[in-house]
């Protein structure tokens, strides 16, 4: 491999060993080796490689090719299982945002089967239902999807219109879609792929609506794959991205399913129609929390790809001069370029650390729920909501900025940045639209602030509310991490205090609580974002402090990234910090200077850091971001794959242009 000379020089300047970062991110050298072997096992398969770029295929071809690849991927997973080399990590690796989007660039039509259908059964089904349905799901006998969102209702789940009415005479539920807006709309794999679905519907029994409940419903014949009677389904069409995920619509017309098809781990309907309510109605939302937690990991993968592409391209691309007597410079030497890239580079680490943290919390809370302990459920729900919202919003903004930082070449599909943006921006609206999720977190925060004011104990992630509720004066500003962490916490507490006071003032003036909430919602959503940023900064600082198993050179890099992230967000939200923390106008120049010092400190190691992510060229899939840095050769090679370059004269010339040119207009 001939490596671009600028990239070679960058790698010699690195002050730490990128391999150490790789092993640290993976968990150990052995885990790195296992991951690489796994990647090679899949990526070397010619059936999983594209001969024609996806962008030159029709929508139908993209979907059919994705189904073929998805089946081949799962066959290869089974080969590993039979050889005793596969566990749950293999499934998460193959389906995850890093590797999965490399093989299936427009999405996996079977992803929801593993990411939502099976988890829903595990979380909502009885032991007997789990034993039957999960075994059929894992061995490939059926393919499922998760049908919750409707044409007219998404995040407002209580407003879903699909009905499931219990008929005690036949011991069946009758499913109906009473309106056009009640049609299920968006579930991945629903269009043509799945033959079963977990359907979320309003339960009616003994003449009463009991709220939303999940049901397992067969959609297609297991042999012919034809839709069953009363089932109306199809695909919803092309989108900005993810055009192989086969998002579909689904309607019901008097579709009967047996009583046992209702998932009854939490709530039950007895044979005579008697309804047995769950201990907590929030338990129904467990699948959504699971997906939101997993999404933060996928968001990190997408952002890591984009930042690797832009960082490497910025080291190769030379443009203009800083000094008129010197040659064109690498664009990564421009401080404005560093400012566009390095905060996203730092975000890759903070999102990853927090994703691991909340994944552990999710597993602990799930175990407690099985024992009937619900105390930590509100905290997990609030954190999973705001983390998904803030991480996806920041990543979408960051990836678009990274694309712009690559100039015109970033606009090309060959850069892979448009595709990555299409994947991450979708996350901003699915599994809960971000503003709505922030407002759900805000409900938790309002309650927590009132508890803090009254002196009640609070969960660990929000204990600083109790301190700040006492009105203790903050220490004078210092440009260090301890001060910046406390400042983020002061902003979060100050914003929710103010929002709560404004809402209560409106209520006292005669506004209904519901209208007061709506009128205060801008402040409330902003408060939830501030709470999330305080959590991200606090966890990142604590994590770096606790990381003692790395070399001092790598630890210094992690510390610089951590401080950059914390300082960057203070400067981004100056108004809040001037309002609620001890930051003063005269402190800002030193803070800005520290930001610029950190950019300069990270600059020599930027290539080493993205090399440490250890993302194979096949997974990056970018002419701009390949390890060898041969950007222009790769761009030209990609251009030659265009169908318009297969003939020297396109037939449109003879059909249209030539007659026009000869018409003597």
XYZ file of C-alpha atoms in Angstrom:
665
model
C 0.000 0.000 0.000
C 1.353 3.398 -1.006
C 0.354 5.851 1.712
C -0.016 9.580 1.108
C 3.134 11.354 2.363
C 1.178 13.817 4.505
C -0.609 10.992 6.290
C 2.695 9.168 6.788
C 4.165 12.251 8.403
C 1.105 12.730 10.619
C 1.475 9.195 11.935
C 5.128 9.712 12.832
C 4.204 12.844 14.841
C 1.708 11.012 17.061
C 2.736 11.075 20.752
C 0.924 7.858 21.716
C 0.465 4.393 20.242
C -2.865 4.216 18.342
C -2.902 0.441 18.864
C -3.151 1.059 22.606
C -6.255 3.156 22.032
C -7.713 0.405 19.841
C -7.131 -2.246 22.507
C -8.541 0.046 25.195
C -11.710 0.739 23.203
C -12.179 -2.966 22.430
C -11.407 -4.067 25.966
C -8.163 -5.965 25.371
C -5.730 -7.000 22.587
C -7.501 -10.362 22.472
C -10.863 -8.682 21.846
C -9.299 -6.546 19.111
C -7.951 -9.661 17.441
C -11.344 -11.400 17.702
C -13.129 -8.359 16.214
C -10.701 -8.160 13.313
C -11.064 -11.880 12.608
C -14.830 -11.448 12.682
C -14.649 -8.484 10.286
C -12.450 -10.449 7.904
C -14.792 -13.458 8.038
C -17.686 -11.340 6.806
C -15.999 -8.716 4.628
C -13.990 -11.246 2.621
C -17.177 -12.966 1.450
C -17.717 -11.963 -2.217
C -21.499 -12.327 -1.763
C -21.409 -9.416 0.695
C -19.464 -7.105 -1.592
C -21.002 -4.592 -3.994
C -20.112 -4.802 -7.667
C -22.340 -1.817 -8.463
C -22.610 1.084 -5.979
C -25.971 1.166 -4.242
C -26.743 4.672 -5.545
C -26.893 3.376 -9.110
C -29.570 0.761 -8.318
C -33.345 1.106 -8.372
C -35.318 1.127 -5.120
C -36.543 -2.423 -5.830
C -32.990 -3.632 -6.504
C -31.698 -1.978 -3.323
C -34.307 -3.795 -1.226
C -33.876 -7.180 -2.892
C -30.099 -6.952 -2.606
C -30.435 -6.058 1.082
C -32.609 -9.114 1.733
C -30.042 -11.324 -0.028
C -27.187 -9.851 2.013
C -29.116 -9.998 5.295
C -29.841 -13.696 4.751
C -26.201 -14.339 3.871
C -25.026 -12.450 6.977
C -27.273 -14.537 9.220
C -26.140 -17.744 7.513
C -22.559 -16.806 8.307
C -23.496 -16.048 11.907
C -24.985 -19.533 12.094
C -21.717 -20.957 10.737
C -19.888 -19.251 13.593
C -22.449 -20.580 16.085
C -21.994 -24.136 14.840
C -18.230 -23.714 15.182
C -18.675 -22.476 18.759
C -17.329 -19.023 17.866
C -20.491 -16.923 18.153
C -22.277 -15.312 21.068
C -24.569 -12.313 21.505
C -21.613 -10.018 20.765
C -21.546 -11.352 17.189
C -25.189 -10.437 16.657
C -24.730 -6.943 18.078
C -21.577 -6.508 15.979
C -23.189 -7.634 12.721
C -26.361 -5.608 13.287
C -24.714 -2.540 14.854
C -24.221 0.855 13.277
C -20.488 0.455 12.645
C -20.374 -2.875 10.818
C -24.020 -3.296 9.841
C -24.178 -0.065 7.848
C -21.013 -1.070 5.976
C -22.508 -4.272 4.553
C -26.072 -2.967 4.263
C -25.495 0.669 3.360
C -29.194 1.502 3.040
C -30.254 -0.395 6.137
C -31.140 -3.950 7.112
C -34.732 -5.096 6.441
C -34.364 -7.689 9.225
C -32.883 -5.380 11.850
C -36.156 -4.712 13.698
C -36.653 -8.478 14.067
C -33.616 -8.631 16.352
C -33.624 -5.097 17.745
C -37.317 -4.793 18.685
C -39.448 -7.876 17.917
C -37.427 -10.301 20.053
C -36.705 -7.767 22.857
C -40.430 -6.933 23.010
C -41.287 -10.597 23.516
C -38.542 -10.962 26.121
C -39.723 -7.854 27.965
C -43.497 -8.240 27.653
C -44.155 -11.953 27.192
C -44.830 -14.570 29.868
C -42.224 -17.336 30.298
C -44.408 -19.620 28.176
C -44.746 -17.001 25.416
C -41.018 -16.341 25.491
C -40.201 -20.052 25.240
C -42.389 -20.481 22.154
C -41.863 -17.244 20.240
C -38.217 -16.510 20.969
C -37.120 -19.992 19.930
C -39.003 -19.605 16.627
C -37.501 -16.150 16.163
C -33.897 -17.200 16.807
C -33.945 -20.291 14.600
C -35.257 -18.337 11.612
C -38.707 -19.937 11.462
C -40.359 -16.508 11.483
C -39.367 -12.894 10.844
C -40.989 -10.231 12.978
C -41.322 -6.466 13.251
C -42.600 -4.032 15.887
C -45.747 -2.183 14.776
C -46.453 0.730 17.085
C -46.260 4.064 15.225
C -49.306 4.975 13.140
C -49.906 7.332 10.261
C -51.559 9.821 12.616
C -49.703 9.116 15.893
C -46.053 8.573 16.732
C -44.553 9.695 20.009
C -47.976 10.147 21.659
C -48.480 6.442 22.234
C -51.627 6.836 24.313
C -53.266 8.330 21.220
C -52.860 5.207 19.064
C -56.104 4.271 17.291
C -55.658 0.580 16.388
C -58.109 -1.457 18.483
C -57.981 -4.975 19.921
C -61.441 -5.904 21.251
C -61.787 -9.075 23.297
C -64.573 -11.489 22.356
C -65.169 -13.855 25.330
C -67.454 -16.111 23.266
C -64.544 -17.223 21.084
C -61.687 -16.278 23.443
C -60.212 -14.095 20.698
C -59.159 -10.500 20.154
C -60.527 -8.700 17.108
C -58.093 -6.185 15.592
C -59.292 -3.236 13.561
C -57.914 -0.058 11.997
C -60.972 2.213 12.309
C -59.471 5.179 10.408
C -56.807 5.859 7.788
C -54.668 7.525 10.470
C -54.824 4.325 12.540
C -52.800 2.408 9.944
C -49.416 1.364 11.291
C -46.780 3.395 9.457
C -42.957 3.165 9.584
C -42.108 -0.238 11.110
C -38.920 -1.562 9.528
C -39.328 -4.805 7.580
C -43.115 -4.487 7.570
C -43.507 -3.818 3.856
C -42.424 -7.152 2.380
C -40.068 -8.840 4.856
C -41.825 -9.733 8.109
C -44.521 -12.376 8.502
C -45.252 -11.586 12.163
C -45.447 -8.400 14.217
C -45.742 -7.230 17.762
C -48.700 -4.880 17.345
C -49.416 -2.188 19.933
C -53.162 -1.512 20.131
C -55.829 -0.090 22.413
C -57.270 -2.982 24.404
C -61.058 -3.110 24.828
C -62.655 -5.651 27.135
C -66.059 -5.676 28.817
C -66.878 -2.411 27.063
C -63.950 -0.477 28.518
C -60.738 0.801 26.961
C -57.792 -0.457 29.010
C -55.058 1.479 27.194
C -52.300 0.275 24.923
C -51.082 -3.332 25.047
C -48.831 -5.499 22.835
C -50.089 -8.441 20.760
C -48.285 -10.949 18.555
C -50.026 -11.045 15.185
C -49.345 -13.200 12.136
C -49.327 -11.043 8.998
C -48.391 -13.419 6.190
C -48.703 -17.114 5.419
C -45.547 -18.888 6.588
C -45.302 -20.880 3.327
C -46.570 -18.581 0.550
C -45.785 -15.255 2.319
C -49.140 -13.921 1.071
C -50.910 -11.474 3.441
C -53.564 -13.181 5.565
C -57.266 -12.243 5.243
C -58.042 -8.833 6.718
C -54.398 -7.777 6.643
C -53.583 -4.772 4.457
C -49.884 -4.010 4.157
C -47.196 -2.618 1.882
C -44.136 -0.369 1.801
C -44.287 3.389 2.455
C -41.737 4.424 -0.216
C -38.326 6.027 -0.470
C -36.827 8.301 2.175
C -33.796 10.541 2.734
C -31.847 7.413 3.699
C -32.254 3.825 4.956
C -34.076 2.813 1.788
C -33.519 -0.907 2.278
C -35.157 -1.080 5.704
C -38.501 -1.814 4.026
C -40.568 0.491 6.238
C -44.200 -0.426 5.796
C -47.859 0.257 6.528
C -50.372 -2.113 8.093
C -54.134 -2.060 8.488
C -56.558 -4.542 10.077
C -60.129 -5.430 9.142
C -61.710 -7.741 11.740
C -58.562 -9.808 12.167
C -59.036 -12.423 14.894
C -56.174 -13.676 17.050
C -56.297 -16.072 20.035
C -56.320 -14.744 23.596
C -52.813 -16.162 24.095
C -51.515 -13.720 21.474
C -51.696 -10.854 23.953
C -48.352 -10.561 25.716
C -49.309 -10.960 29.343
C -46.164 -10.592 31.446
C -47.464 -7.379 33.006
C -51.222 -7.165 32.270
C -53.638 -10.020 31.570
C -57.086 -10.627 30.113
C -58.721 -13.693 31.645
C -60.901 -16.039 29.599
C -64.117 -14.307 30.705
C -62.695 -10.900 29.732
C -61.674 -9.788 33.196
C -58.766 -7.372 33.007
C -55.841 -7.706 35.415
C -53.842 -4.470 35.480
C -50.026 -4.306 35.576
C -48.265 -3.034 38.688
C -46.973 -0.084 36.659
C -48.289 1.034 33.259
C -44.774 2.288 32.341
C -43.605 -1.331 32.036
C -45.189 -1.433 28.573
C -42.566 1.054 27.380
C -39.595 -1.221 28.151
C -38.862 -2.020 24.491
C -38.583 1.658 23.591
C -36.133 2.260 26.437
C -34.043 -0.683 25.250
C -33.889 0.681 21.713
C -33.014 4.204 22.856
C -30.130 2.845 24.912
C -28.847 0.827 21.938
C -29.244 3.830 19.626
C -26.675 5.864 21.569
C -24.096 3.205 20.647
C -25.100 3.338 16.986
C -24.936 7.144 17.019
C -21.360 6.898 18.308
C -20.482 4.556 15.433
C -21.886 6.907 12.798
C -20.084 9.915 14.280
C -16.805 7.959 14.545
C -16.970 7.113 10.840
C -17.657 10.700 9.817
C -14.940 12.191 12.004
C -12.400 9.636 10.719
C -13.219 10.536 7.122
C -12.979 14.296 7.665
C -9.847 14.150 9.823
C -7.900 12.068 7.302
C -9.113 14.136 4.363
C -8.115 17.325 6.192
C -4.569 16.002 6.575
C -4.342 15.166 2.849
C -6.137 18.162 1.343
C -3.980 21.243 0.800
C -5.725 24.511 0.130
C -4.575 28.150 0.064
C -1.724 29.641 2.060
C -1.404 30.907 5.597
C 1.859 32.673 4.734
C 2.182 33.988 1.156
C 5.809 32.784 0.785
C 5.003 29.183 1.769
C 3.244 26.364 -0.129
C -0.434 25.486 0.258
C -1.124 24.080 3.721
C -2.963 21.031 4.968
C -6.435 22.286 5.794
C -6.222 20.624 9.211
C -3.704 23.370 10.097
C -6.449 25.984 9.909
C -7.785 26.565 13.418
C -11.290 26.946 12.017
C -10.998 23.431 10.554
C -9.829 22.045 13.898
C -12.792 23.785 15.527
C -15.138 22.028 13.090
C -13.622 18.576 13.688
C -12.194 18.162 17.185
C -15.359 18.761 19.285
C -17.011 15.919 17.319
C -13.904 13.815 17.871
C -14.283 14.394 21.618
C -18.024 13.655 21.386
C -17.221 10.168 20.010
C -15.614 9.360 23.351
C -18.189 10.942 25.625
C -21.085 9.261 23.801
C -19.334 5.910 23.909
C -18.579 6.159 27.636
C -22.130 7.229 28.461
C -23.614 4.570 26.175
C -21.725 1.890 28.103
C -22.788 3.450 31.407
C -26.484 3.579 30.579
C -26.357 0.083 29.031
C -25.167 -1.246 32.409
C -27.861 0.776 34.144
C -30.503 -0.630 31.788
C -29.455 -4.211 32.553
C -29.462 -3.552 36.302
C -32.887 -1.887 36.210
C -34.291 -4.694 34.029
C -33.130 -7.246 36.597
C -34.755 -5.197 39.370
C -38.010 -4.938 37.408
C -38.165 -8.724 37.228
C -38.036 -8.682 41.038
C -40.820 -6.103 41.190
C -38.523 -3.177 42.085
C -39.494 -0.043 40.154
C -37.563 2.674 42.012
C -34.932 3.351 39.327
C -37.275 3.122 36.345
C -38.068 6.893 36.202
C -34.364 7.814 36.273
C -33.546 5.326 33.484
C -36.475 6.568 31.414
C -35.435 10.216 31.824
C -31.785 9.510 30.964
C -32.544 7.276 27.980
C -34.900 9.927 26.573
C -32.530 12.883 26.836
C -29.389 10.933 25.864
C -31.024 9.683 22.680
C -32.232 13.209 21.901
C -29.004 15.086 22.626
C -26.650 12.475 21.138
C -28.628 12.161 17.891
C -29.103 15.919 17.572
C -25.429 16.646 18.213
C -24.290 13.862 15.887
C -26.566 15.009 13.053
C -25.324 18.594 13.422
C -21.744 17.396 13.769
C -21.817 15.115 10.725
C -23.300 17.862 8.572
C -20.531 20.192 9.754
C -17.936 17.491 9.036
C -19.371 17.098 5.522
C -19.127 20.849 4.954
C -15.558 20.766 6.269
C -14.700 18.501 3.317
C -15.816 21.128 0.817
C -17.343 20.023 -2.467
C -15.902 16.503 -2.258
C -17.889 15.926 0.941
C -21.068 16.423 -1.089
C -20.272 13.365 -3.220
C -21.748 9.988 -2.356
C -18.209 8.636 -2.746
C -17.296 10.433 0.500
C -19.992 8.361 2.287
C -20.827 11.433 4.382
C -24.299 11.968 2.813
C -25.198 8.352 3.589
C -23.912 8.567 7.169
C -25.882 11.787 7.659
C -29.011 10.081 6.317
C -28.598 7.283 8.875
C -28.009 9.502 11.903
C -30.576 12.207 11.162
C -33.258 9.505 10.997
C -32.499 8.747 14.649
C -33.623 12.288 15.559
C -37.232 11.340 14.889
C -37.638 7.588 15.350
C -38.134 5.965 18.766
C -39.435 9.310 19.953
C -39.056 12.723 18.330
C -36.291 14.581 20.139
C -38.272 17.560 21.450
C -40.944 15.266 22.861
C -38.287 13.112 24.511
C -36.686 16.165 26.109
C -40.086 17.157 27.492
C -40.518 13.669 28.951
C -37.189 14.127 30.729
C -38.366 17.566 31.876
C -41.362 16.021 33.669
C -38.936 13.950 35.704
C -36.767 17.008 36.385
C -39.673 19.176 37.596
C -40.636 16.468 40.059
C -36.996 16.011 41.128
C -36.516 19.754 41.683
C -39.586 19.907 43.913
C -38.236 16.930 45.871
C -34.868 18.689 46.221
C -36.547 21.861 47.534
C -38.478 19.840 50.110
C -35.313 18.024 51.218
C -36.183 14.572 49.888
C -33.354 12.233 48.749
C -32.593 12.105 45.014
C -31.005 9.530 42.664
C -27.237 9.646 42.124
C -27.289 11.346 38.717
C -29.224 14.318 40.052
C -28.054 14.659 43.651
C -26.522 18.054 42.885
C -30.086 19.421 42.761
C -30.238 19.000 46.546
C -27.119 21.108 47.048
C -28.116 23.846 44.613
C -31.704 23.967 45.911
C -30.319 25.281 49.205
C -29.108 28.426 47.444
C -25.466 27.986 48.458
C -23.311 30.607 46.728
C -21.016 29.224 44.026
C -17.242 29.607 44.238
C -15.561 32.154 41.927
C -14.880 30.941 38.391
C -11.717 28.983 37.632
C -10.673 27.518 34.295
C -10.438 23.944 35.522
C -12.584 20.853 35.046
C -13.903 20.751 38.611
C -15.312 24.268 38.200
C -16.677 23.546 34.717
C -18.460 20.386 35.907
C -20.110 22.300 38.765
C -21.025 25.064 36.314
C -22.819 22.580 34.024
C -24.707 21.272 37.036
C -25.553 24.820 38.139
C -26.947 25.572 34.667
C -29.078 22.410 34.681
C -30.443 23.137 38.152
C -30.911 26.857 37.484
C -32.836 26.304 34.266
C -35.218 23.751 35.751
C -35.717 25.974 38.824
C -36.650 28.911 36.623
C -38.881 26.820 34.337
C -40.684 25.350 37.355
C -41.213 28.795 38.878
C -42.562 30.187 35.608
C -44.936 27.279 35.191
C -46.210 27.576 38.761
C -46.686 31.348 38.343
C -48.842 30.728 35.276
C -50.930 28.202 37.202
C -51.430 30.671 40.071
C -52.642 33.262 37.560
C -55.443 30.905 36.498
C -53.854 28.994 33.594
C -54.612 25.278 33.622
C -51.635 22.998 34.478
C -51.729 21.549 30.965
C -51.655 24.947 29.269
C -49.006 26.175 31.697
C -46.829 23.215 30.729
C -47.247 24.003 27.040
C -46.521 27.700 27.536
C -43.330 26.836 29.455
C -42.247 24.046 27.111
C -39.372 25.942 25.447
C -37.733 26.437 28.842
C -38.531 22.875 29.900
C -36.967 21.287 26.815
C -33.909 23.510 27.219
C -33.666 22.433 30.870
C -33.659 18.766 29.879
C -30.886 19.403 27.364
C -28.832 21.195 30.038
C -29.379 18.262 32.428
C -28.160 15.858 29.753
C -25.072 17.952 29.015
C -24.273 18.090 32.733
C -24.574 14.301 32.830
C -22.327 13.874 29.757
C -19.613 16.209 31.061
C -19.736 14.804 34.605
C -19.516 11.195 33.428
C -16.717 11.947 30.946
C -14.623 13.707 33.601
C -15.223 10.917 36.126
C -14.438 8.245 33.563
C -11.129 9.801 32.493
C -10.180 10.260 36.154
C -10.976 6.590 36.835
C -9.032 5.371 33.777
C -5.676 4.282 35.198
C -4.913 1.274 32.995
C -3.446 3.244 30.078
C -0.126 4.914 29.384
C 0.402 8.488 30.517
C 0.593 9.534 26.824
C -2.844 8.101 26.045
C -4.273 9.392 29.311
C -3.119 12.885 28.384
C -4.934 12.644 25.041
C -8.126 11.483 26.762
C -7.815 14.335 29.263
C -7.404 16.884 26.472
C -10.465 15.575 24.635
C -12.458 15.609 27.861
C -11.519 19.198 28.660
C -12.146 20.311 25.077
C -15.669 18.871 25.191
C -16.430 20.575 28.507
C -15.003 23.975 27.497
C -16.606 23.846 24.038
C -20.106 23.534 25.473
C -19.568 26.359 27.951
C -18.651 28.631 25.037
C -21.557 27.321 22.956
C -24.031 28.117 25.747
C -22.445 31.296 27.137
C -25.768 32.944 27.946
C -26.778 30.081 30.229
C -23.429 29.986 32.018
C -23.352 33.753 32.532
C -26.894 33.540 33.912
C -26.708 30.507 36.182
C -23.042 29.799 37.003
C -20.238 31.894 38.488
C -18.831 32.630 35.004
C -18.372 36.380 34.368
C -17.748 38.341 31.181
C -14.136 38.919 32.136
C -13.573 35.123 32.400
C -14.542 34.448 28.770
C -11.281 35.491 27.017
C -9.256 33.034 29.108
C -11.799 30.305 28.385
C -11.594 30.999 24.649
C -7.795 30.946 24.862
C -7.934 27.580 26.632
C -10.141 26.191 23.850
C -7.576 27.256 21.258
C -4.744 25.739 23.332
C -6.608 22.433 23.437
C -7.182 22.472 19.666
C -3.434 22.986 19.177
C -2.612 20.213 21.656
C -4.923 17.702 19.948
C -3.786 18.631 16.425
C -0.584 16.438 16.302
C -2.526 13.390 17.520
C -5.713 13.776 15.476
C -4.739 11.163 12.875
C -3.499 8.822 15.596
C -6.812 9.108 17.437
C -8.955 8.219 14.394
C -6.469 5.467 13.470
C -7.102 4.163 16.983
C -10.782 3.745 16.107
C -9.463 0.997 13.785
C -12.240 1.268 11.206
C -11.466 -0.774 8.094
C -11.649 0.915 4.710
C -14.508 -1.392 3.692
C -16.486 -0.196 6.716
C -15.672 3.489 6.183
C -16.558 3.076 2.485
C -15.140 6.522 1.706
C -12.853 7.777 -1.031
C -11.916 10.649 1.287
C -11.210 8.661 4.440
C -9.258 5.556 3.405
C -6.200 4.622 5.464
C -3.787 5.257 2.583
C -5.027 8.810 1.992
C -5.037 8.410 -1.804
C -8.088 10.653 -2.063
C -7.898 11.793 -5.672
C -7.152 8.385 -7.150
C -10.071 6.891 -5.231
C -12.444 9.687 -6.232
C -11.574 9.148 -9.876
C -12.013 5.368 -9.556
C -15.454 5.877 -7.984
C -16.456 8.279 -10.776
C -15.633 5.610 -13.348
C -18.208 3.270 -11.761
C -21.028 5.542 -12.925
C -23.240 3.908 -15.576
C -22.900 7.140 -17.570
C -19.187 6.423 -17.994
C -19.639 2.982 -19.528
C -20.115 4.414 -23.039
C -18.334 7.368 -24.586
C -21.600 8.669 -26.076
C -24.862 8.363 -24.197
C -27.914 7.359 -26.248
C -29.707 10.538 -25.187
C -27.388 12.419 -27.555
C -28.766 10.615 -30.599
C -32.375 10.683 -29.321
C -32.639 14.263 -28.140
C -29.568 16.461 -28.377
C -28.594 15.754 -31.968
C -32.077 16.551 -33.361
C -32.115 19.695 -31.215
C -28.693 20.811 -32.415
C -29.693 20.219 -36.049
C -33.035 21.990 -35.753
C -31.617 25.446 -36.587
C -33.808 27.158 -34.007
